[in-house]
Coordinates of C-alpha atoms in Angstrom, one line a residue:
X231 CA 135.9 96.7 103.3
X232 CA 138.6 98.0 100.8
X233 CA 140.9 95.4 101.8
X234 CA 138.0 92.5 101.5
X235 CA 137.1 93.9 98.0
X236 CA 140.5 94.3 96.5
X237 CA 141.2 91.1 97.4
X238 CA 137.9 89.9 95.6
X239 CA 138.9 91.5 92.3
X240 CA 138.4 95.1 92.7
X241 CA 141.2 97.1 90.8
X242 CA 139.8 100.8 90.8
X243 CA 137.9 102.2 93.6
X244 CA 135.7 105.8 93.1
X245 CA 135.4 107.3 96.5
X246 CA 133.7 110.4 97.2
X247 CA 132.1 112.0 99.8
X248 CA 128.6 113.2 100.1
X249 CA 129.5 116.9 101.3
X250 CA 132.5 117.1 99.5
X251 CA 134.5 117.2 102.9
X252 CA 138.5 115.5 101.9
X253 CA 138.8 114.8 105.4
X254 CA 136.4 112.3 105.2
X255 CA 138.2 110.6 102.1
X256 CA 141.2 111.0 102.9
X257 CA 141.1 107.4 105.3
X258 CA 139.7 105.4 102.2
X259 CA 142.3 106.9 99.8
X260 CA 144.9 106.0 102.1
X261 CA 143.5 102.0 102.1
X262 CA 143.1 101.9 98.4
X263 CA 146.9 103.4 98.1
X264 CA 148.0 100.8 100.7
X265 CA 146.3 97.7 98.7
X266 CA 148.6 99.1 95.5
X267 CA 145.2 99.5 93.6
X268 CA 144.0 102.9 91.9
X269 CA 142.5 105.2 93.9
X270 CA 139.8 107.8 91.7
X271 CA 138.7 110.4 94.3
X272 CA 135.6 112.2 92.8
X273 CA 134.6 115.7 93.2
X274 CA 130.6 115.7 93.4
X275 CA 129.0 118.1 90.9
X276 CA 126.2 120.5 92.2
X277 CA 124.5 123.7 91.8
X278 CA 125.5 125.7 88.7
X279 CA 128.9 126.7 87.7
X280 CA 128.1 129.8 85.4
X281 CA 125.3 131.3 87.6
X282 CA 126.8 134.5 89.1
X283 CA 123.9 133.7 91.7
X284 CA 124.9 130.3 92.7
X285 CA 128.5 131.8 93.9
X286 CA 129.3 129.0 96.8
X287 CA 130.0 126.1 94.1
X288 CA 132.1 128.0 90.9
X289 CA 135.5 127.3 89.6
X290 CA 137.8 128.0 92.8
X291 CA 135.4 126.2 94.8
X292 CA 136.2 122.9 92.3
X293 CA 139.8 123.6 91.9
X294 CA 141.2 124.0 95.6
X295 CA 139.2 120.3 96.0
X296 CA 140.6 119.2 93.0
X297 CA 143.9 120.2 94.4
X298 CA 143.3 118.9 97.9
X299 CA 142.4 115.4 96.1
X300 CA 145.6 115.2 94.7
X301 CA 147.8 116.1 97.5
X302 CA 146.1 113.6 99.6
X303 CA 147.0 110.9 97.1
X304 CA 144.7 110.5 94.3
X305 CA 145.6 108.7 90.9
X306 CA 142.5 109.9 89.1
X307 CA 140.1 112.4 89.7
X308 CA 136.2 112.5 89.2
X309 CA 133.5 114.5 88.3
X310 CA 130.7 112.9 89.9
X311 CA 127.8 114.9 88.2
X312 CA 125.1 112.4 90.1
X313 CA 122.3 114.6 89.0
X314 CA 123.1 115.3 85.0
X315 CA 123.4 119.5 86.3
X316 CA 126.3 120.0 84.4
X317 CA 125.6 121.7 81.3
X318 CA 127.8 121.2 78.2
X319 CA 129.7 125.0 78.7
X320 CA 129.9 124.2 82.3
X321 CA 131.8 120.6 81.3
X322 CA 134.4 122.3 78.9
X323 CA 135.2 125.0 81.3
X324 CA 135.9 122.6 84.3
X325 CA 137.5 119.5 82.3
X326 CA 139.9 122.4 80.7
X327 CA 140.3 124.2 84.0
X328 CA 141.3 121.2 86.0
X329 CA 143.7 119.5 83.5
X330 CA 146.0 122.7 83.6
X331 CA 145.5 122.8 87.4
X332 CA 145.9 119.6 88.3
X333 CA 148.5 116.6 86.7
X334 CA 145.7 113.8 87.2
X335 CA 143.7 111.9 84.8
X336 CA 140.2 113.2 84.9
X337 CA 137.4 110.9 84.4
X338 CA 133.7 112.2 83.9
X339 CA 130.4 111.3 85.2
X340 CA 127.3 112.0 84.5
X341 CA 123.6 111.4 84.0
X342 CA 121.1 111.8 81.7
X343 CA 117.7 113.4 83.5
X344 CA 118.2 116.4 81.3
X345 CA 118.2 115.1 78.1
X346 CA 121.6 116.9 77.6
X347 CA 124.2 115.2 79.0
X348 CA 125.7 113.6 75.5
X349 CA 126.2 117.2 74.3
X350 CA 128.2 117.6 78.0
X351 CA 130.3 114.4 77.6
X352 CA 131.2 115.5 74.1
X353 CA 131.9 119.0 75.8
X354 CA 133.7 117.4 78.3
X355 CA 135.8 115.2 75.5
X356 CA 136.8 118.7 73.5
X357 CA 138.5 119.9 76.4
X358 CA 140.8 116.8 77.1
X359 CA 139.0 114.7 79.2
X360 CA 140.9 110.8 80.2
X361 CA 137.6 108.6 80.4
X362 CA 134.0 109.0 79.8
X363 CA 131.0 106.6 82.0
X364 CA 128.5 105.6 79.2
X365 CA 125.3 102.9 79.1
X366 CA 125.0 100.6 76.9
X367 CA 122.5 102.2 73.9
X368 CA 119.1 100.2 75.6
X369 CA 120.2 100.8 79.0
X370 CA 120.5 104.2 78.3
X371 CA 118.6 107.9 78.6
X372 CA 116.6 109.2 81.5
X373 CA 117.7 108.7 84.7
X374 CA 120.9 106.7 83.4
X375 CA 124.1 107.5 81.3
X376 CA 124.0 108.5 77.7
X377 CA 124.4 106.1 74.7
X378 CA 127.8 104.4 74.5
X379 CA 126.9 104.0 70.5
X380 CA 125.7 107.6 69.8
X381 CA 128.8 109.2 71.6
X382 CA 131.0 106.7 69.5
X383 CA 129.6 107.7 66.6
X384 CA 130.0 111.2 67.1
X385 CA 133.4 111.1 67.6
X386 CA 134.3 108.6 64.6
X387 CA 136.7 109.8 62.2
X388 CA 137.9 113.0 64.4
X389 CA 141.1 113.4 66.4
X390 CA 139.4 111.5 69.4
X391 CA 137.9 108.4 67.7
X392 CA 137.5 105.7 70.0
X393 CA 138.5 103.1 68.0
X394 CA 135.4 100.9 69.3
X395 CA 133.9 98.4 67.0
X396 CA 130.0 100.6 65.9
X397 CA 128.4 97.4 64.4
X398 CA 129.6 95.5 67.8
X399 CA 128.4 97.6 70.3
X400 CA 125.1 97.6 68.2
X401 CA 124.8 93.6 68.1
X402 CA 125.6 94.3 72.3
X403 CA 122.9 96.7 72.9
X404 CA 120.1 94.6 71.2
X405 CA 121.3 91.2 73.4
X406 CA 121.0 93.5 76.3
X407 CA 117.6 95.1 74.9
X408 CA 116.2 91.0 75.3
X409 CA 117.3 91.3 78.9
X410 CA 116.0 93.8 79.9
X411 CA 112.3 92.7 79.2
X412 CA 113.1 90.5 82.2
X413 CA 112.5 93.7 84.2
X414 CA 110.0 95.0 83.1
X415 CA 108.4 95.1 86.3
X416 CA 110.8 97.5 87.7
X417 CA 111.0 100.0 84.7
X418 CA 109.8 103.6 85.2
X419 CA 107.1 105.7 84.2
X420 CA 109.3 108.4 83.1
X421 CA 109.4 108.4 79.1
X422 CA 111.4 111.7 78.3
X423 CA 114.1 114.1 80.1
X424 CA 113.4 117.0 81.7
X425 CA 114.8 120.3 82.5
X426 CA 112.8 120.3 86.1
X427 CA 116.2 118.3 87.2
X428 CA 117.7 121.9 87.2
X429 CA 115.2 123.4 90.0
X430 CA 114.9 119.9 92.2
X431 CA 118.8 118.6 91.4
X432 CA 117.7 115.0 92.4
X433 CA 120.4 112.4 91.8
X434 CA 119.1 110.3 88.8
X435 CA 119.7 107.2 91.2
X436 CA 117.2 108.9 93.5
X437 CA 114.5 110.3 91.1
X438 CA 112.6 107.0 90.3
X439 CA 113.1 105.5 94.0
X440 CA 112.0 108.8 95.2
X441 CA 108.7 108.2 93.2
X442 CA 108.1 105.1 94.7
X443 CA 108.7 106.3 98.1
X444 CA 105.8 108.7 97.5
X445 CA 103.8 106.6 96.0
X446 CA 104.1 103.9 99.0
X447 CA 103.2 106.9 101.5
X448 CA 99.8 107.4 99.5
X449 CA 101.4 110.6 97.8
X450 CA 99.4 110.2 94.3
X451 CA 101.4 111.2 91.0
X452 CA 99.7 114.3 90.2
X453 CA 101.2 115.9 93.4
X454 CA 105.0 114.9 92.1
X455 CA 105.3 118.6 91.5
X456 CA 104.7 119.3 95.2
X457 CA 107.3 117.0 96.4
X458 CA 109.9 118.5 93.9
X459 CA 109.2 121.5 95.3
X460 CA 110.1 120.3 98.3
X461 CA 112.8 118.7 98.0
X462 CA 114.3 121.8 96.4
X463 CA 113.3 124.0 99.1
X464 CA 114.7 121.9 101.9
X465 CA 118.0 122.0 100.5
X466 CA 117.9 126.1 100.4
X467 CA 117.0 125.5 104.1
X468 CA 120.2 123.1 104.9
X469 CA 122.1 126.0 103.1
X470 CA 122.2 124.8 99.7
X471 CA 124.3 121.1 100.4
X472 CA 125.7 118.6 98.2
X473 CA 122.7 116.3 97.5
X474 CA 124.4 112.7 96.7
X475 CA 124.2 109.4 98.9
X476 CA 123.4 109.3 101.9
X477 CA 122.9 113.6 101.8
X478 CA 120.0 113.2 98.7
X479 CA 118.2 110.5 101.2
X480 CA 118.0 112.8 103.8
X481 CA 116.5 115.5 101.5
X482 CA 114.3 113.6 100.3
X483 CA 113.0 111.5 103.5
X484 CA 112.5 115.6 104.9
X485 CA 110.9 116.2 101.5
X486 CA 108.1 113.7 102.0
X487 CA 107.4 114.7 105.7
X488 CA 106.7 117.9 104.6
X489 CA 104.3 116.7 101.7
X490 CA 102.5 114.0 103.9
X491 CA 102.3 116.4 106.5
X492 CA 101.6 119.5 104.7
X493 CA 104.1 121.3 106.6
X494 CA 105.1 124.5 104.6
X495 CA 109.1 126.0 105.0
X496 CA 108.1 128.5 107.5
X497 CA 106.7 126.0 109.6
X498 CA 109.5 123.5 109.7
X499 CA 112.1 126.5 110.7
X500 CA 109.9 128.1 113.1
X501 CA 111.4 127.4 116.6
X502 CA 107.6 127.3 118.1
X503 CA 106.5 124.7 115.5
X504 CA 106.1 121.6 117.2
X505 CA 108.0 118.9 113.9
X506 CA 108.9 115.3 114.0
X507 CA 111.8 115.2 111.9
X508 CA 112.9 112.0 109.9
X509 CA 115.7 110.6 111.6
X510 CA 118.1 111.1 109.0
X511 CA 117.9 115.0 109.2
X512 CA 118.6 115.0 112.8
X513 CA 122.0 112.7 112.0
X514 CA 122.8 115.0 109.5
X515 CA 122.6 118.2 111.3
X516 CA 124.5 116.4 114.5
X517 CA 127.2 116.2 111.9
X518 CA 127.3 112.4 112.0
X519 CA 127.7 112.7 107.5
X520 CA 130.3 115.4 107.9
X521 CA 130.5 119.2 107.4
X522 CA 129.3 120.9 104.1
X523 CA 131.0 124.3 102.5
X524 CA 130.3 127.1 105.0
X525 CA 128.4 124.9 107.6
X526 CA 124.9 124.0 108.4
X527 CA 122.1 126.8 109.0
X528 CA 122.7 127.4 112.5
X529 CA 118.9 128.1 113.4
X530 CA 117.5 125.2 111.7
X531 CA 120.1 122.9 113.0
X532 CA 119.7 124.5 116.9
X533 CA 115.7 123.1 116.5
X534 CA 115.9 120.0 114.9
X535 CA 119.2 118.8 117.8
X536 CA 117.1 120.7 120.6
X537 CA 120.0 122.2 122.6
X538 CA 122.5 119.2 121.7
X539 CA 125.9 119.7 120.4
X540 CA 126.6 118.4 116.9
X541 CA 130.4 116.6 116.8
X542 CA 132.6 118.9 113.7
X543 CA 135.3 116.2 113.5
X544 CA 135.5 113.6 111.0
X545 CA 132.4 111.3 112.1
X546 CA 134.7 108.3 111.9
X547 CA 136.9 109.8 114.8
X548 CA 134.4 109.7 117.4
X549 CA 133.3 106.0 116.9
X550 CA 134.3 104.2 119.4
X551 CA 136.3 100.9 118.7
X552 CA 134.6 97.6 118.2
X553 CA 136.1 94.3 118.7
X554 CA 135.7 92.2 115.7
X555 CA 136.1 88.8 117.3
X556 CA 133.2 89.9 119.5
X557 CA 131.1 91.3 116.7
X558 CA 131.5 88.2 114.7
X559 CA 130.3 85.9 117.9
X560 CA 127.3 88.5 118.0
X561 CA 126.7 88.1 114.3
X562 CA 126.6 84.2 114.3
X563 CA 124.3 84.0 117.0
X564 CA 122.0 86.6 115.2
X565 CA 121.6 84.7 112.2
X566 CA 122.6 81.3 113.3
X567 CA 125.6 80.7 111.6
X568 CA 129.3 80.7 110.9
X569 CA 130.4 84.2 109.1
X570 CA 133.6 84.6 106.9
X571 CA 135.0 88.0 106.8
X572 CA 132.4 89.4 104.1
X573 CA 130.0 88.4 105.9
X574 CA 131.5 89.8 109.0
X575 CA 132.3 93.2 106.5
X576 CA 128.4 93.4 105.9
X577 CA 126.9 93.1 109.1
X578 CA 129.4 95.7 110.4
X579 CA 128.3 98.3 108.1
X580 CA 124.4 96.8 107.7
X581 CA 123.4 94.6 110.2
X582 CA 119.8 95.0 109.6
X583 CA 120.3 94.5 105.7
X584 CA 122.6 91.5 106.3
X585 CA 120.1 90.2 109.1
X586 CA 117.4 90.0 106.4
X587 CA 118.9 88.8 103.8
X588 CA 120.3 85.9 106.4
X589 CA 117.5 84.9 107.5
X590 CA 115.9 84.6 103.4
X591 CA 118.8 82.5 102.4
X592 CA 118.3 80.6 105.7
X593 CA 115.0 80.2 104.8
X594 CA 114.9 79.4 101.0
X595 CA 118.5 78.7 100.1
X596 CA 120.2 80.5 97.5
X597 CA 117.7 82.1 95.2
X598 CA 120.4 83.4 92.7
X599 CA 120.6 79.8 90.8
X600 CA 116.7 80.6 89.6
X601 CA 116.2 82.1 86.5
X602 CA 115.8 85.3 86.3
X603 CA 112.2 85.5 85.3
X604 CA 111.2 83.0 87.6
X605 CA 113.3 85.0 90.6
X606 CA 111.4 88.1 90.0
X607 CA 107.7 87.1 88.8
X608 CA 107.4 83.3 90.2
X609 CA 106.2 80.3 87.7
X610 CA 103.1 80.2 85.7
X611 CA 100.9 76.7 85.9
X612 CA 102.3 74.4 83.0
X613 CA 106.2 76.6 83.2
X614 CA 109.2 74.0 83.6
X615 CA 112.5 75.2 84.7
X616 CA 116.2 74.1 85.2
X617 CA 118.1 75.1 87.7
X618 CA 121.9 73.7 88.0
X619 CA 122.9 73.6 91.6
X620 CA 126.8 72.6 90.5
X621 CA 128.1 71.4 87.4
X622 CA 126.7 68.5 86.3
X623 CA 123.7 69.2 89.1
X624 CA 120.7 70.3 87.0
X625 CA 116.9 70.3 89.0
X626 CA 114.3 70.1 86.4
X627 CA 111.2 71.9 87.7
X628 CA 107.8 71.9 86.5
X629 CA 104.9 73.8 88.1
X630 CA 101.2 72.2 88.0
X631 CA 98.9 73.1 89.9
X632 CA 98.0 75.0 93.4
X633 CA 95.3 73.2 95.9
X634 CA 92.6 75.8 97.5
X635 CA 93.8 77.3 101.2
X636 CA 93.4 74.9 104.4
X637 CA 92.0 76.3 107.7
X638 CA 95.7 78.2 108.7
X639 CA 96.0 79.4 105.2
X640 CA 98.0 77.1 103.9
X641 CA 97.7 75.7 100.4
X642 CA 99.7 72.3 98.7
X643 CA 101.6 73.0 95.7
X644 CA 101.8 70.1 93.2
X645 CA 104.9 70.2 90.7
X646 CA 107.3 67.2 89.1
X647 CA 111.2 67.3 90.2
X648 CA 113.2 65.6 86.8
X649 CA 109.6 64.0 86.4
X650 CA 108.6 62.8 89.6
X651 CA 105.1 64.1 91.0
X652 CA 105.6 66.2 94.7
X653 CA 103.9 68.1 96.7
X654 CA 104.8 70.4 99.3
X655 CA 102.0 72.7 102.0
X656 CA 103.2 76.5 101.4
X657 CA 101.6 79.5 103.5
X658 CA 99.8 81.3 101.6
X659 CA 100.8 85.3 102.9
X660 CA 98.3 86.8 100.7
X661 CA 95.2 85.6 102.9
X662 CA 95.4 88.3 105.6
X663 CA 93.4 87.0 108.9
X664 CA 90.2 89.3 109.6
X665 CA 90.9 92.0 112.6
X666 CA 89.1 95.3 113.3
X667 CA 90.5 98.7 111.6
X668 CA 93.1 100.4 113.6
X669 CA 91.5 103.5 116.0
X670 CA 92.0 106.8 114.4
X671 CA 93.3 110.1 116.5
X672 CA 90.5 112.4 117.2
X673 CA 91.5 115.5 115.0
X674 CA 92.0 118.5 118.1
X675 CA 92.2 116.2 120.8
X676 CA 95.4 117.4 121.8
X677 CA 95.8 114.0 123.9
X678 CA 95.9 111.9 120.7
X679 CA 99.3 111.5 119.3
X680 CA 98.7 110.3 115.5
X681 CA 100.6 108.7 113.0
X682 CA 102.3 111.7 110.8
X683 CA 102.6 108.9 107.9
X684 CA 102.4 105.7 107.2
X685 CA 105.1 103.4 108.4
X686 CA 105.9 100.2 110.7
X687 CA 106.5 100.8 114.6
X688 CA 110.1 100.0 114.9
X689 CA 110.4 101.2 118.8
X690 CA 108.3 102.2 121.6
X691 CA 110.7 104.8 123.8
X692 CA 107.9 105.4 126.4
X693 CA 105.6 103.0 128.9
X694 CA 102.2 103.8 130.3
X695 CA 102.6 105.7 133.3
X696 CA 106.0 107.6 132.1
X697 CA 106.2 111.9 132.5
X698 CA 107.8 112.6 129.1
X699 CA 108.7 116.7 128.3
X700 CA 108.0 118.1 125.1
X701 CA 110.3 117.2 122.6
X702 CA 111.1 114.0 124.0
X703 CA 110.7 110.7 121.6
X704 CA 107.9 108.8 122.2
X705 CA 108.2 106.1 119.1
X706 CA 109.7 105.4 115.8
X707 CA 108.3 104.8 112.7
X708 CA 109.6 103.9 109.7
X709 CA 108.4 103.6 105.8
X710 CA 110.9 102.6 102.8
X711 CA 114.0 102.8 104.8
X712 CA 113.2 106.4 106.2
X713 CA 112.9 106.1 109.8
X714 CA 111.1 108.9 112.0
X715 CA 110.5 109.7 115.7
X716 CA 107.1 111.0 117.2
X717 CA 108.0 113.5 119.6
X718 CA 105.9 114.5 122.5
X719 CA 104.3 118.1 121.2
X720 CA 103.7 118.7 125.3
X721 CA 104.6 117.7 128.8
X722 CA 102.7 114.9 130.0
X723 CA 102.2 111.8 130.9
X724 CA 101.4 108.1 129.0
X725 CA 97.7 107.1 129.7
X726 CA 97.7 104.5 127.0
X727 CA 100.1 103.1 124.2
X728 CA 97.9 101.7 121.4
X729 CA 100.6 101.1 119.0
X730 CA 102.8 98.0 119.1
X731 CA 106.4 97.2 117.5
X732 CA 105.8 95.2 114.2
X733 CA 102.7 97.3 114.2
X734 CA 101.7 98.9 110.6
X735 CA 100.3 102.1 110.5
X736 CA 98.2 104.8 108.6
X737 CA 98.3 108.2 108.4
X738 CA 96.6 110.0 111.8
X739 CA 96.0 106.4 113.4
X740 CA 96.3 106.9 117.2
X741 CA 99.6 105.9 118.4
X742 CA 98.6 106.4 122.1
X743 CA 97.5 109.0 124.4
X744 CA 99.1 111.4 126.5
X745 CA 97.3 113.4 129.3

């Protein structure tokens, strides 16, 4: 992937790891430094560096990886503060600390859930830092970076002016503030910072998804609170980890289990507790992200692998090795076509993502030379459009009218193409055939395995007729990318199997029976 992307135009790569571990960064360093592009290893904020109670991440724990980092080939280092903790005395003191320590550039990260993190880049600048990540003024606040314009103007006319253009970046920041109104649709409800990011420490690129996620599993907002909660006390149960991609999903994903199924701490570490765990804890805890400072919690991780081993090497080392020729053959017959070595690049590291996304460009072409309104919201009756295939190749589009559904649901679409009147029969998805509610599980029939959320069957591990022991899967589900297994809560054996791949599901809707 390094390789494909540096020769696509790449010239800085930021690799960190979501524990922290170098070993698992050292491989990508190593591929940047042989592609003779820079190579910015990141260290990945967390926790609090002044708290005397917060002793596993403080200033030796930051320098000996900053030092590590370097030694294993780093031109810059990072502060990756992914979830705006790092408070402006906390910035000074590391920035300072690391510069004598270290000989690297150091380049600073943050975000701004807080509120605060302009006063910690400016911190941060004080003590020496090399490079700064800012947003653009509109893009700015929340969830995001600070203002680019605001820090500028603060440090105009001292000894670390900028030298950027203040009447420039403000013409910038209003063209972008026009853009943005095309996505509207996807802005947040969250309208100021907030110093709860210091109890939860949610990644600001997790905090609005996370919302959504809840809101998808029927979690209303006013219970937000309870799934902070959460979230914070399942990372004092993993042992306090580094929460950043992929580490933050699993938090979360365990986060919302515990909301939706009202589980309480005590419950999910008691050994007698019968859990279905989201299937990301369980590759965590097997050790398939790595190893965190001072290991996982040994008693939660014995219960969620049930008596299997987790691997402690670097994950990568125990893969076993693929042939790519054969992959690509696979691939291509997947999604019906010839793959180049991007494409080849993707499905290796997403197959399901790249089988999607194969299929939609199979299916309606390449949807990124619509405009971007129209992408996103569709065309109003009476809305015309260009669209420029090549140059000199311009489609001019102009929506009229939309005919009333036939018997299979489909309806005809009448529109002009550079002026002449079409028409073209288009399913209409929205007309949902008429079928009988899903059969709920009878609440202490201990033969009724129920749906702990909502989610789509993605596997059935069991047939009718099959002995399963407690603790063995029975089915996956999964909701917003967070895939969980149903395990069998008793020996037993399948009597019926009322759920069915494809199949959506409720919360407590009978997935099948076991005597």
């Amino acid at each position: 992937f390094i390789h494909r992307a540096a020769a696509g135009g790449v010239d800085l790569f930021r690799i960190f790891d979501s524990l922290n571990w170098v070993d698992n960064m050292r491989l990508s360093i190593d591929a940047v430094r042989e592609t003779g592009k820079l190579a910015e290893a990141a260290i990945c904020y967390t926790g609090d560096l002044l708290d005397p109670a917060r002793s596993k991440y403080d200033l030796k724990y930051y320098v000996g990886l900053a030092k590590q980092l370097e030694a294993a080939g780093a031109h810059i280092l990072g502060i990756k503060d992914m979830a705006g903790l790092c408070k402006p005395a906390s910035a000074k003191l590391l920035v300072g600390t690391l510069r004598q320590e270290t000989g690297l550039p150091i380049h600073f990260h943050t975000h701004d859930t807080s509120g605060l993190s302009a006063a910690a880049v400016l911190a941060a600048v004080e003590a020496g830092v090399d490079a700064v990540d800012a947003a653009m003024d509109s893009f700015s606040g929340l969830t995001s970076q600070p203002p680019l314009g605001s820090i500028v103007a603060a440090l105009r006319f001292g000894p670390r002016d900028t030298g950027l253009d203040v009447a420039a970046l403000t013409r910038l920041s209003h063209y972008w503030e026009e853009v943005r109104r095309n996505y509207v649709g996807f802005e947040s409800d969250i309208r100021s910072g907030t110093a709860d990011v210091y109890a939860h420490e949610m990644p600001g690129g997790q905090y609005t998804n996370l919302r959504e996620q809840a809101r998808a599993l029927g979690i209303p907002d006013h219970r937000w609170g309870e799934v902070s909660r959460a979230y914070a006390e399942v990372n004092r149960m993993l042992g306090d980890i580094v929460k950043v991609t992929p580490t933050s999903k699993v938090v979360g994903d365990m986060a919302l289990m515990m909301v939706t199924s009202e589980l309480s701490p005590e419950q999910v570490l008691d050994p007698e507790h019968p859990v279905a765990y989201p299937a990301s804890l369980v590759s965590l805890l097997k050790g398939e992200l790595g190893q965190p400072a001072g290991g996982f919690p040994t008693g939660l991780q014995s219960k969620v692998l049930k008596g299997a081993l987790p691997i402690t090497v670097r994950p990568g080392e125990a893969l076993p090795p693929i042939d790519l020729e054969a992959e690509r053959q696979a691939a291509e017959h997947k999604v019906g076509r010839k793959l180049d070595d991007e494409d080849l690049a993707s499905w290796l590291m997403y197959p399901k993502v790249f089988t999607e996304f194969a299929e939609i460009r199979r299916r309606c072409g390449d949807l990124s030379t619509l405009p971007t309104g129209t992408f996103f919201y569709g065309m109003q009756r009476g809305d015309e459009i260009a669209v420029d295939l090549e140059p000199g190749k311009t489609l001019i589009i102009r929506f009229l009218a939309v005919g009333d559904p036939d018997e299979a649901g489909r309806r005809t679409v009448f529109f002009e193409l550079n002026g002449q009147p079409r028409t073209v029969k288009v399913t209409d998805r929205a007309i949902a055939p008429a079928r009988p509610p899903h059969p709920k599980a009878e609440e202490g029939n201990r033969t009724h395995v129920a749906a702990p959320m909502p989610g789509l069957v993605v596997k059935l591990d069991v047939k009718v007729g099959q002995k399963v022991r407690r603790g063995e899967p029975l089915l996956a589900l999964e909701a917003m990318k967070m895939e969980t297994t149903v395990n069998a809560e008793h020996d037993g054996t399948v009597e019926r199997i009322v759920a069915a791949v494809g199949q959506q599901m409720e919360t407590k809707d009978l997935l099948l029976v076991l005597s």
